[in-house]
PDB file of C-alpha atoms in Angstrom:
ATOM      1  CA  MET A   1      58.294 201.233  75.376  1.00 65.00           C
ATOM      2  CA  TRP A   2      60.010 198.311  73.763  1.00 69.00           C
ATOM      3  CA  ILE A   3      62.342 198.146  76.689  1.00 76.00           C
ATOM      4  CA  ALA A   4      59.433 197.948  79.110  1.00 68.00           C
ATOM      5  CA  LEU A   5      57.828 195.227  76.990  1.00 66.00           C
ATOM      6  CA  LEU A   6      61.038 193.215  76.954  1.00 67.00           C
ATOM      7  CA  ILE A   7      61.361 193.578  80.694  1.00 74.00           C
ATOM      8  CA  ILE A   8      57.798 192.345  81.193  1.00 70.00           C
ATOM      9  CA  LEU A   9      58.396 189.455  78.804  1.00 64.00           C
ATOM     10  CA  ALA A  10      61.588 188.542  80.656  1.00 65.00           C
ATOM     11  CA  ILE A  11      59.808 188.643  83.955  1.00 72.00           C
ATOM     12  CA  ALA A  12      56.981 186.460  82.563  1.00 63.00           C
ATOM     13  CA  LEU A  13      59.485 184.073  81.149  1.00 63.00           C
ATOM     14  CA  ALA A  14      61.327 183.877  84.480  1.00 63.00           C
ATOM     15  CA  LEU A  15      58.047 183.279  86.274  1.00 64.00           C
ATOM     16  CA  ALA A  16      57.113 180.531  83.815  1.00 60.00           C
ATOM     17  CA  VAL A  17      60.465 178.850  84.252  1.00 56.00           C
ATOM     18  CA  ALA A  18      60.178 179.135  88.027  1.00 62.00           C
ATOM     19  CA  LEU A  19      56.620 177.738  87.884  1.00 61.00           C
ATOM     20  CA  TYR A  20      57.798 174.854  85.671  1.00 59.00           C
ATOM     21  CA  PHE A  21      60.551 173.841  88.054  1.00 60.00           C
ATOM     22  CA  GLN A  22      58.181 174.272  90.985  1.00 67.00           C
ATOM     23  CA  MET A  23      55.567 172.026  89.324  1.00 66.00           C
ATOM     24  CA  LYS A  24      58.259 169.507  88.397  1.00 65.00           C
ATOM     25  CA  ALA A  25      59.461 169.463  91.972  1.00 63.00           C
ATOM     26  CA  SER A  26      55.859 169.113  93.145  1.00 63.00           C
ATOM     27  CA  HIS A  27      55.225 166.183  90.782  1.00 67.00           C
ATOM     28  CA  LYS A  28      58.424 164.510  91.977  1.00 69.00           C
ATOM     29  CA  GLN A  29      57.407 165.035  95.578  1.00 69.00           C
ATOM     30  CA  THR A  30      53.935 163.635  94.811  1.00 68.00           C
ATOM     31  CA  ALA A  31      55.465 160.570  93.146  1.00 68.00           C
ATOM     32  CA  GLU A  32      57.744 160.034  96.109  1.00 70.00           C
ATOM     33  CA  GLN A  33      54.806 160.374  98.491  1.00 69.00           C
ATOM     34  CA  GLN A  34      52.797 157.888  96.390  1.00 73.00           C
ATOM     35  CA  GLN A  35      55.726 155.464  96.470  1.00 76.00           C
ATOM     36  CA  LEU A  36      55.972 155.898 100.231  1.00 69.00           C
ATOM     37  CA  LEU A  37      52.218 155.326 100.463  1.00 69.00           C
ATOM     38  CA  ASN A  38      52.488 152.156  98.342  1.00 73.00           C
ATOM     39  CA  ASP A  39      55.388 150.890 100.426  1.00 70.00           C
ATOM     40  CA  TYR A  40      53.415 151.585 103.571  1.00 67.00           C
ATOM     41  CA  GLN A  41      50.372 149.749 102.210  1.00 76.00           C
ATOM     42  CA  GLN A  42      52.579 146.786 101.266  1.00 79.00           C
ATOM     43  CA  ARG A  43      53.954 146.718 104.796  1.00 77.00           C
ATOM     44  CA  VAL A  44      50.422 146.888 106.177  1.00 67.00           C
ATOM     45  CA  ASP A  45      49.381 143.974 103.916  1.00 76.00           C
ATOM     46  CA  GLU A  46      52.391 141.959 105.002  1.00 77.00           C
ATOM     47  CA  GLN A  47      51.671 142.682 108.657  1.00 74.00           C
ATOM     48  CA  GLN A  48      48.032 141.672 108.121  1.00 78.00           C
ATOM     49  CA  LYS A  49      49.188 138.440 106.494  1.00 80.00           C
ATOM     50  CA  LEU A  50      51.553 137.807 109.366  1.00 73.00           C
ATOM     51  CA  LEU A  51      48.719 138.525 111.787  1.00 73.00           C
ATOM     52  CA  ASN A  52      46.416 136.080 109.966  1.00 77.00           C
ATOM     53  CA  ASP A  53      49.144 133.441 109.954  1.00 74.00           C
ATOM     54  CA  TYR A  54      49.720 134.023 113.639  1.00 70.00           C
ATOM     55  CA  ARG A  55      46.023 133.656 114.398  1.00 76.00           C
ATOM     56  CA  ALA A  56      45.903 130.441 112.321  1.00 75.00           C
ATOM     57  CA  LEU A  57      48.913 129.091 114.183  1.00 71.00           C
ATOM     58  CA  GLU A  58      47.347 130.104 117.474  1.00 70.00           C
ATOM     59  CA  LYS A  59      44.151 128.289 116.525  1.00 74.00           C
ATOM     60  CA  ASN A  60      46.090 125.204 115.447  1.00 68.00           C
ATOM     61  CA  PHE A  61      48.037 125.351 118.653  1.00 61.00           C
ATOM     62  CA  ASP A  62      44.787 125.490 120.614  1.00 64.00           C
ATOM     63  CA  ASN A  63      43.509 122.490 118.643  1.00 64.00           C
ATOM     64  CA  VAL A  64      46.774 120.649 119.216  1.00 60.00           C
ATOM     65  CA  GLY A  65      46.589 121.471 122.888  1.00 62.00           C
ATOM     66  CA  GLU A  66      43.027 120.224 123.067  1.00 66.00           C
ATOM     67  CA  GLY A  67      43.975 117.087 121.128  1.00 63.00           C
ATOM     68  CA  TYR A  68      46.945 116.551 123.411  1.00 63.00           C
ATOM     69  CA  GLU A  69      44.710 116.807 126.462  1.00 74.00           C
ATOM     70  CA  GLN A  70      42.283 114.333 124.907  1.00 75.00           C
ATOM     71  CA  ALA A  71      45.140 111.995 124.002  1.00 68.00           C
ATOM     72  CA  LEU A  72      46.542 112.301 127.514  1.00 73.00           C
ATOM     73  CA  GLU A  73      43.127 111.534 128.993  1.00 77.00           C
ATOM     74  CA  ALA A  74      42.704 108.545 126.641  1.00 73.00           C
ATOM     75  CA  PHE A  75      46.180 107.306 127.557  1.00 71.00           C
ATOM     76  CA  GLU A  76      45.372 107.577 131.256  1.00 78.00           C
ATOM     77  CA  ASN A  77      42.098 105.687 130.697  1.00 78.00           C
ATOM     78  CA  MET A  78      43.975 103.036 128.695  1.00 76.00           C
ATOM     79  CA  GLN A  79      46.474 102.662 131.544  1.00 77.00           C
ATOM     80  CA  LYS A  80      43.601 102.213 133.994  1.00 80.00           C
ATOM     81  CA  GLU A  81      41.976  99.623 131.711  1.00 76.00           C
ATOM     82  CA  GLN A  82      45.300  97.805 131.306  1.00 75.00           C
ATOM     83  CA  GLU A  83      45.730  97.730 135.059  1.00 78.00           C
ATOM     84  CA  GLN A  84      42.198  96.392 135.477  1.00 78.00           C
ATOM     85  CA  SER A  85      42.872  93.825 132.734  1.00 67.00           C
ATOM     86  CA  LYS A  86      46.070  92.740 134.467  1.00 75.00           C
ATOM     87  CA  GLN A  87      44.180  92.297 137.720  1.00 78.00           C
ATOM     88  CA  THR A  88      41.401  90.387 135.940  1.00 69.00           C
ATOM     89  CA  ILE A  89      43.909  88.174 134.107  1.00 65.00           C
ATOM     90  CA  ALA A  90      45.785  87.507 137.329  1.00 70.00           C
ATOM     91  CA  SER A  91      42.522  86.586 139.035  1.00 70.00           C
ATOM     92  CA  LEU A  92      41.523  84.309 136.134  1.00 62.00           C
ATOM     93  CA  GLU A  93      44.963  82.678 136.056  1.00 67.00           C
ATOM     94  CA  LYS A  94      44.737  82.034 139.763  1.00 71.00           C
ATOM     95  CA  ARG A  95      41.250  80.594 139.348  1.00 70.00           C
ATOM     96  CA  CYS A  96      42.344  78.481 136.368  1.00 57.00           C
ATOM     97  CA  GLY A  97      45.297  77.209 138.375  1.00 65.00           C
ATOM     98  CA  GLU A  98      42.989  76.235 141.216  1.00 66.00           C
ATOM     99  CA  LEU A  99      40.597  74.519 138.803  1.00 63.00           C
ATOM    100  CA  GLN A 100      43.478  72.759 137.060  1.00 61.00           C
ATOM    101  CA  ASP A 101      44.772  71.509 140.401  1.00 61.00           C
ATOM    102  CA  ARG A 102      41.296  70.334 141.284  1.00 64.00           C
ATOM    103  CA  CYS A 103      40.871  68.653 137.902  1.00 50.00           C
ATOM    104  CA  THR A 104      44.270  67.021 138.284  1.00 54.00           C
ATOM    105  CA  ARG A 105      43.285  65.678 141.679  1.00 58.00           C
ATOM    106  CA  ASN A 106      39.950  64.514 140.245  1.00 53.00           C
ATOM    107  CA  ASP A 107      41.685  62.886 137.274  1.00 51.00           C
ATOM    108  CA  GLU A 108      44.109  61.129 139.602  1.00 52.00           C
ATOM    109  CA  ALA A 109      41.208  59.965 141.757  1.00 48.00           C
ATOM    110  CA  GLN A 110      39.310  58.784 138.680  1.00 50.00           C
ATOM    111  CA  MET A 111      42.426  57.045 137.374  1.00 51.00           C
ATOM    112  CA  LYS A 112      42.854  55.194 140.659  1.00 51.00           C
ATOM    113  CA  ALA A 113      39.163  54.288 140.696  1.00 45.00           C
ATOM    114  CA  HIS A 114      39.456  53.138 137.067  1.00 47.00           C
ATOM    115  CA  GLU A 115      42.433  50.934 137.975  1.00 51.00           C
ATOM    116  CA  VAL A 116      40.574  49.452 140.953  1.00 44.00           C
ATOM    117  CA  ILE A 117      37.465  48.778 138.864  1.00 51.00           C
ATOM    118  CA  GLY A 118      39.593  47.302 136.076  1.00 53.00           C
ATOM    119  CA  LYS A 119      41.376  44.943 138.442  1.00 52.00           C
ATOM    120  CA  SER A 120      38.076  43.941 140.044  1.00 50.00           C
ATOM    121  CA  LEU A 121      36.483  43.259 136.666  1.00 50.00           C
ATOM    122  CA  ALA A 122      39.515  41.260 135.556  1.00 55.00           C
ATOM    123  CA  ALA A 123      39.292  39.117 138.695  1.00 53.00           C
ATOM    124  CA  MET A 124      35.560  38.630 138.185  1.00 52.00           C
ATOM    125  CA  ARG A 125      36.167  37.769 134.532  1.00 54.00           C
ATOM    126  CA  ASP A 126      38.640  35.055 135.509  1.00 56.00           C
ATOM    127  CA  ILE A 127      36.110  33.617 137.934  1.00 56.00           C
ATOM    128  CA  ALA A 128      33.366  33.709 135.318  1.00 50.00           C
ATOM    129  CA  LYS A 129      35.578  31.918 132.786  1.00 54.00           C
ATOM    130  CA  THR A 130      36.556  29.297 135.334  1.00 62.00           C
ATOM    131  CA  THR A 131      32.951  28.656 136.324  1.00 59.00           C
ATOM    132  CA  ALA A 132      31.644  29.096 132.754  1.00 54.00           C
ATOM    133  CA  ASP A 133      29.114  31.577 134.112  1.00 52.00           C
ATOM    134  CA  GLY A 134      27.746  33.335 131.024  1.00 55.00           C
ATOM    135  CA  LYS A 135      25.485  35.666 132.982  1.00 58.00           C
ATOM    136  CA  LEU A 136      28.392  36.898 135.084  1.00 55.00           C
ATOM    137  CA  LEU A 137      30.469  37.482 131.972  1.00 57.00           C
ATOM    138  CA  SER A 138      27.602  39.465 130.455  1.00 58.00           C
ATOM    139  CA  LEU A 139      27.277  41.566 133.610  1.00 57.00           C
ATOM    140  CA  ILE A 140      31.022  42.235 133.674  1.00 59.00           C
ATOM    141  CA  GLY A 141      30.872  43.340 130.045  1.00 59.00           C
ATOM    142  CA  ALA A 142      27.968  45.715 130.771  1.00 61.00           C
ATOM    143  CA  ILE A 143      29.872  47.324 133.667  1.00 61.00           C
ATOM    144  CA  SER A 144      32.973  47.689 131.522  1.00 63.00           C
ATOM    145  CA  ASP A 145      30.911  49.291 128.750  1.00 61.00           C
ATOM    146  CA  LEU A 146      29.765  52.093 131.033  1.00 66.00           C
ATOM    147  CA  GLU A 147      33.392  53.120 131.532  1.00 67.00           C
ATOM    148  CA  ASP A 148      34.191  52.829 127.839  1.00 69.00           C
ATOM    149  CA  VAL A 149      31.327  55.075 126.692  1.00 68.00           C
ATOM    150  CA  GLU A 150      33.276  58.191 127.672  1.00 70.00           C
ATOM    151  CA  GLY A 151      36.672  56.613 126.982  1.00 66.00           C
ATOM    152  CA  LYS A 152      38.703  58.959 129.184  1.00 71.00           C
ATOM    153  CA  PHE A 153      41.638  56.668 129.812  1.00 75.00           C
ATOM    154  CA  ALA A 154      44.179  55.178 127.460  1.00 80.00           C
ATOM    155  CA  ILE A 155      44.295  51.416 126.976  1.00 88.00           C
ATOM    156  CA  ASN A 156      47.643  49.695 127.338  1.00 89.00           C
ATOM    157  CA  ARG A 157      48.521  47.296 124.523  1.00 93.00           C
ATOM    158  CA  THR A 158      50.255  44.635 126.593  1.00 92.00           C
ATOM    159  CA  ASP A 159      49.053  41.436 124.860  1.00 95.00           C
ATOM    160  CA  ASN A 160      50.890  39.838 121.931  1.00 96.00           C
ATOM    161  CA  ILE A 161      48.462  37.428 120.260  1.00 96.00           C
ATOM    162  CA  LEU A 162      47.482  36.085 116.865  1.00 97.00           C
ATOM    163  CA  VAL A 163      45.170  38.336 114.862  1.00 97.00           C
ATOM    164  CA  ALA A 164      42.611  35.516 114.568  1.00 97.00           C
ATOM    165  CA  GLN A 165      42.402  35.066 118.355  1.00 97.00           C
ATOM    166  CA  VAL A 166      40.397  38.283 118.718  1.00 97.00           C
ATOM    167  CA  ALA A 167      37.859  36.930 116.236  1.00 97.00           C
ATOM    168  CA  ASP A 168      37.650  33.509 117.902  1.00 96.00           C
ATOM    169  CA  GLU A 169      36.984  34.915 121.374  1.00 94.00           C
ATOM    170  CA  ALA A 170      34.481  37.499 120.112  1.00 95.00           C
ATOM    171  CA  ILE A 171      32.540  34.734 118.309  1.00 95.00           C
ATOM    172  CA  ALA A 172      32.517  32.623 121.465  1.00 92.00           C
ATOM    173  CA  ILE A 173      31.253  35.460 123.671  1.00 90.00           C
ATOM    174  CA  SER A 174      28.566  36.624 121.239  1.00 91.00           C
ATOM    175  CA  GLY A 175      27.434  33.051 120.492  1.00 91.00           C
ATOM    176  CA  ILE A 176      26.649  34.142 116.955  1.00 93.00           C
ATOM    177  CA  ASP A 177      27.908  30.867 115.517  1.00 92.00           C
ATOM    178  CA  LYS A 178      25.181  29.008 117.430  1.00 92.00           C
ATOM    179  CA  ILE A 179      22.189  31.003 116.179  1.00 90.00           C
ATOM    180  CA  SER A 180      19.929  28.705 114.215  1.00 89.00           C
ATOM    181  CA  TYR A 181      17.930  31.231 112.173  1.00 89.00           C
ATOM    182  CA  LEU A 182      20.888  32.731 110.318  1.00 90.00           C
ATOM    183  CA  LYS A 183      24.050  31.551 108.622  1.00 94.00           C
ATOM    184  CA  PHE A 184      27.335  32.653 110.166  1.00 95.00           C
ATOM    185  CA  GLU A 185      30.642  32.412 108.339  1.00 96.00           C
ATOM    186  CA  LYS A 186      34.173  33.273 109.436  1.00 96.00           C
ATOM    187  CA  GLN A 187      36.762  33.956 106.749  1.00 97.00           C
ATOM    188  CA  VAL A 188      40.381  34.289 107.877  1.00 97.00           C
ATOM    189  CA  ASP A 189      43.049  35.294 105.401  1.00 96.00           C
ATOM    190  CA  PRO A 190      46.053  32.912 105.575  1.00 95.00           C
ATOM    191  CA  VAL A 191      48.417  35.824 106.234  1.00 95.00           C
ATOM    192  CA  ALA A 192      46.196  37.053 109.057  1.00 95.00           C
ATOM    193  CA  ALA A 193      46.160  33.583 110.595  1.00 94.00           C
ATOM    194  CA  ALA A 194      49.935  33.743 111.017  1.00 94.00           C
ATOM    195  CA  THR A 195      50.266  37.423 111.987  1.00 96.00           C
ATOM    196  CA  MET A 196      50.834  38.613 115.553  1.00 96.00           C
ATOM    197  CA  LEU A 197      48.924  41.536 117.029  1.00 96.00           C
ATOM    198  CA  SER A 198      50.028  43.835 119.871  1.00 96.00           C
ATOM    199  CA  THR A 199      46.861  44.944 121.623  1.00 96.00           C
ATOM    200  CA  ASN A 200      44.710  44.613 124.713  1.00 95.00           C
ATOM    201  CA  LEU A 201      42.975  41.278 124.163  1.00 95.00           C
ATOM    202  CA  VAL A 202      40.001  41.861 126.475  1.00 91.00           C
ATOM    203  CA  LYS A 203      39.189  45.287 125.037  1.00 93.00           C
ATOM    204  CA  ALA A 204      39.770  44.298 121.413  1.00 96.00           C
ATOM    205  CA  VAL A 205      37.489  41.284 121.858  1.00 95.00           C
ATOM    206  CA  ARG A 206      34.894  43.537 123.479  1.00 93.00           C
ATOM    207  CA  ALA A 207      34.927  45.935 120.504  1.00 95.00           C
ATOM    208  CA  LEU A 208      34.499  43.139 117.956  1.00 97.00           C
ATOM    209  CA  THR A 209      31.830  41.453 120.105  1.00 95.00           C
ATOM    210  CA  HIS A 210      29.747  44.622 119.933  1.00 94.00           C
ATOM    211  CA  LEU A 211      29.957  44.598 116.138  1.00 96.00           C
ATOM    212  CA  LEU A 212      28.856  40.959 116.042  1.00 96.00           C
ATOM    213  CA  ASP A 213      26.033  41.644 118.526  1.00 92.00           C
ATOM    214  CA  ASN A 214      24.912  44.588 116.392  1.00 91.00           C
ATOM    215  CA  ALA A 215      24.810  42.408 113.260  1.00 93.00           C
ATOM    216  CA  LEU A 216      22.924  39.692 115.140  1.00 91.00           C
ATOM    217  CA  LYS A 217      20.407  42.189 116.516  1.00 88.00           C
ATOM    218  CA  PHE A 218      19.452  43.648 113.119  1.00 86.00           C
ATOM    219  CA  THR A 219      19.568  40.440 111.041  1.00 89.00           C
ATOM    220  CA  SER A 220      16.429  38.417 111.519  1.00 84.00           C
ATOM    221  CA  GLU A 221      17.277  36.130 108.602  1.00 87.00           C
ATOM    222  CA  GLY A 222      20.053  35.669 106.064  1.00 91.00           C
ATOM    223  CA  ALA A 223      23.727  35.681 106.996  1.00 95.00           C
ATOM    224  CA  VAL A 224      26.477  37.351 108.988  1.00 96.00           C
ATOM    225  CA  THR A 225      30.070  37.139 107.775  1.00 96.00           C
ATOM    226  CA  LEU A 226      33.207  37.960 109.744  1.00 97.00           C
ATOM    227  CA  LYS A 227      36.295  38.539 107.587  1.00 97.00           C
ATOM    228  CA  VAL A 228      39.756  38.709 109.158  1.00 98.00           C
ATOM    229  CA  ALA A 229      42.625  40.169 107.137  1.00 97.00           C
ATOM    230  CA  VAL A 230      45.763  42.273 107.493  1.00 97.00           C
ATOM    231  CA  ASP A 231      47.127  45.249 105.560  1.00 96.00           C
ATOM    232  CA  MET A 232      50.909  45.000 105.817  1.00 94.00           C
ATOM    233  CA  ASP A 233      51.405  48.376 104.124  1.00 95.00           C
ATOM    234  CA  LYS A 234      49.355  50.136 106.801  1.00 95.00           C
ATOM    235  CA  MET A 235      50.364  47.610 109.482  1.00 96.00           C
ATOM    236  CA  GLN A 236      46.744  46.979 110.428  1.00 97.00           C
ATOM    237  CA  ALA A 237      44.583  44.037 111.385  1.00 98.00           C
ATOM    238  CA  ILE A 238      41.174  44.364 109.705  1.00 98.00           C
ATOM    239  CA  TYR A 239      37.971  42.773 111.047  1.00 98.00           C
ATOM    240  CA  THR A 240      34.986  43.187 108.720  1.00 97.00           C
ATOM    241  CA  VAL A 241      31.453  42.323 109.862  1.00 97.00           C
ATOM    242  CA  GLU A 242      28.869  42.060 107.079  1.00 96.00           C
ATOM    243  CA  ASP A 243      25.181  41.258 107.531  1.00 95.00           C
ATOM    244  CA  THR A 244      22.066  40.985 105.387  1.00 93.00           C
ATOM    245  CA  GLY A 245      19.887  42.816 107.906  1.00 89.00           C
ATOM    246  CA  SER A 246      17.833  45.999 107.728  1.00 83.00           C
ATOM    247  CA  GLY A 247      20.792  48.227 106.874  1.00 83.00           C
ATOM    248  CA  ILE A 248      21.505  51.815 107.943  1.00 83.00           C
ATOM    249  CA  ASP A 249      20.551  55.012 106.126  1.00 79.00           C
ATOM    250  CA  ALA A 250      23.454  57.146 104.900  1.00 75.00           C
ATOM    251  CA  GLU A 251      22.424  60.135 107.038  1.00 77.00           C
ATOM    252  CA  GLU A 252      22.810  57.984 110.159  1.00 78.00           C
ATOM    253  CA  THR A 253      26.455  57.108 109.374  1.00 76.00           C
ATOM    254  CA  GLU A 254      27.917  59.053 112.312  1.00 82.00           C
ATOM    255  CA  HIS A 255      24.774  59.383 114.397  1.00 84.00           C
ATOM    256  CA  ILE A 256      24.812  55.667 115.203  1.00 86.00           C
ATOM    257  CA  PHE A 257      28.149  56.068 117.006  1.00 86.00           C
ATOM    258  CA  GLU A 258      26.740  58.619 119.438  1.00 86.00           C
ATOM    259  CA  PRO A 259      25.961  57.244 122.920  1.00 76.00           C
ATOM    260  CA  TYR A 260      22.455  56.004 123.692  1.00 74.00           C
ATOM    261  CA  VAL A 261      21.282  56.215 120.077  1.00 67.00           C
ATOM    262  CA  LYS A 262      18.831  53.476 119.092  1.00 63.00           C
ATOM    263  CA  LEU A 263      17.568  53.374 115.510  1.00 58.00           C
ATOM    264  CA  ASN A 264      14.971  50.777 116.488  1.00 56.00           C
ATOM    265  CA  GLN A 265      13.343  51.131 119.902  1.00 48.00           C
ATOM    266  CA  PHE A 266      11.927  47.595 119.754  1.00 46.00           C
ATOM    267  CA  PHE A 267      15.348  45.986 120.289  1.00 51.00           C
ATOM    268  CA  ASP A 268      16.922  45.493 123.695  1.00 54.00           C
ATOM    269  CA  GLY A 269      20.037  47.378 124.750  1.00 54.00           C
ATOM    270  CA  GLN A 270      21.089  50.855 125.811  1.00 65.00           C
ATOM    271  CA  GLY A 271      22.292  52.069 122.428  1.00 72.00           C
ATOM    272  CA  ILE A 272      25.965  52.196 123.437  1.00 85.00           C
ATOM    273  CA  GLY A 273      27.419  49.135 121.663  1.00 87.00           C
ATOM    274  CA  LEU A 274      28.786  50.973 118.623  1.00 91.00           C
ATOM    275  CA  THR A 275      29.894  53.891 120.803  1.00 91.00           C
ATOM    276  CA  VAL A 276      31.902  51.548 123.020  1.00 92.00           C
ATOM    277  CA  ALA A 277      33.354  49.664 120.021  1.00 94.00           C
ATOM    278  CA  ARG A 278      34.669  52.888 118.459  1.00 94.00           C
ATOM    279  CA  SER A 279      35.868  54.260 121.806  1.00 93.00           C
ATOM    280  CA  ILE A 280      37.894  51.125 122.477  1.00 94.00           C
ATOM    281  CA  ALA A 281      39.279  50.933 118.930  1.00 95.00           C
ATOM    282  CA  ARG A 282      40.458  54.524 118.921  1.00 94.00           C
ATOM    283  CA  ARG A 283      42.129  54.186 122.306  1.00 93.00           C
ATOM    284  CA  LEU A 284      43.942  51.196 120.859  1.00 95.00           C
ATOM    285  CA  ASP A 285      45.079  53.467 117.986  1.00 95.00           C
ATOM    286  CA  GLY A 286      42.579  51.908 115.604  1.00 96.00           C
ATOM    287  CA  ASP A 287      39.031  52.771 114.527  1.00 96.00           C
ATOM    288  CA  VAL A 288      35.528  51.503 113.799  1.00 96.00           C
ATOM    289  CA  VAL A 289      33.645  52.809 110.755  1.00 95.00           C
ATOM    290  CA  LEU A 290      30.507  52.047 108.819  1.00 93.00           C
ATOM    291  CA  ASP A 291      31.444  51.212 105.230  1.00 92.00           C
ATOM    292  CA  THR A 292      29.133  53.450 103.203  1.00 89.00           C
ATOM    293  CA  THR A 293      30.318  51.870  99.929  1.00 90.00           C
ATOM    294  CA  PHE A 294      28.721  48.529 100.873  1.00 91.00           C
ATOM    295  CA  GLU A 295      25.835  47.892  98.483  1.00 85.00           C
ATOM    296  CA  GLY A 296      24.055  45.428 100.758  1.00 74.00           C
ATOM    297  CA  PRO A 297      21.578  44.240 101.553  1.00 88.00           C
ATOM    298  CA  GLY A 298      22.414  44.989 105.172  1.00 91.00           C
ATOM    299  CA  SER A 299      25.488  46.799 106.433  1.00 93.00           C
ATOM    300  CA  ARG A 300      29.241  46.434 106.802  1.00 95.00           C
ATOM    301  CA  PHE A 301      31.291  47.579 109.800  1.00 96.00           C
ATOM    302  CA  VAL A 302      35.089  47.602 109.792  1.00 97.00           C
ATOM    303  CA  LEU A 303      37.288  47.411 112.900  1.00 98.00           C
ATOM    304  CA  THR A 304      40.977  48.222 112.398  1.00 98.00           C
ATOM    305  CA  LEU A 305      43.730  47.686 114.964  1.00 98.00           C
ATOM    306  CA  PRO A 306      47.446  48.410 114.639  1.00 96.00           C
ATOM    307  CA  ILE A 307      49.611  45.310 114.400  1.00 92.00           C
TER     308      ILE A 307
END
């Protein structure tokens, strides 16, 4: 009986050992399968990531392709616009060239006409001086003024004279020294009396005459003073016309030099005297200004000419 029991126990023990190793082998196989499953899932995740990256790249590529097409279309449009611009510029350049040629021809024609008129006026001026015809001289001056309002052409400085000669001739033409209702005084600096001036005598006299006429027009009583001086540092002849007339408001300082401006409509004239005076002075490389520092009464104009 004990033998049978031992046999049964041995068999049970053998079965238990066999079952243990079988379960151990099963657990190992399960672990291996789980590892394989994990590895497979990792590969699936990696493939999914690669797929997502691919789709993102594909989308970016589509966007890049679309952007490239848009850029290509914009470039083609820009080329068309550049071509149109080139054609427009070429047309404008051609037109500008034609206009420039026409303007050049017009300028040459105007220059020739200006020379003819100048020579005619000079001849008439000589006749008027010879015959002492004041009315003719006045008419010649009025015609000359119309050309000098715009001041298109340069004035040649071909006369070498004394600085005081411009003042003397301007006084004679204006007749301001013969006006009975006001006092006229000429003050010539000794240095100015001995200094030579390179200018255009007729035009310089005309500019100063307008300043004297302006002073005479707006001074019903009192005095007009013409001062002649030189500034050797600036190499300038300076003609200063002071009057005790109605004066000029500060806001009119530049307005009075515009053509056809008349501050008082009751006086004769076309309102171009100061315009002509400045136009002539500047084309002689000088200037005419209203001295706003003058305390008055009246006004002070200053004509400067290069020596």
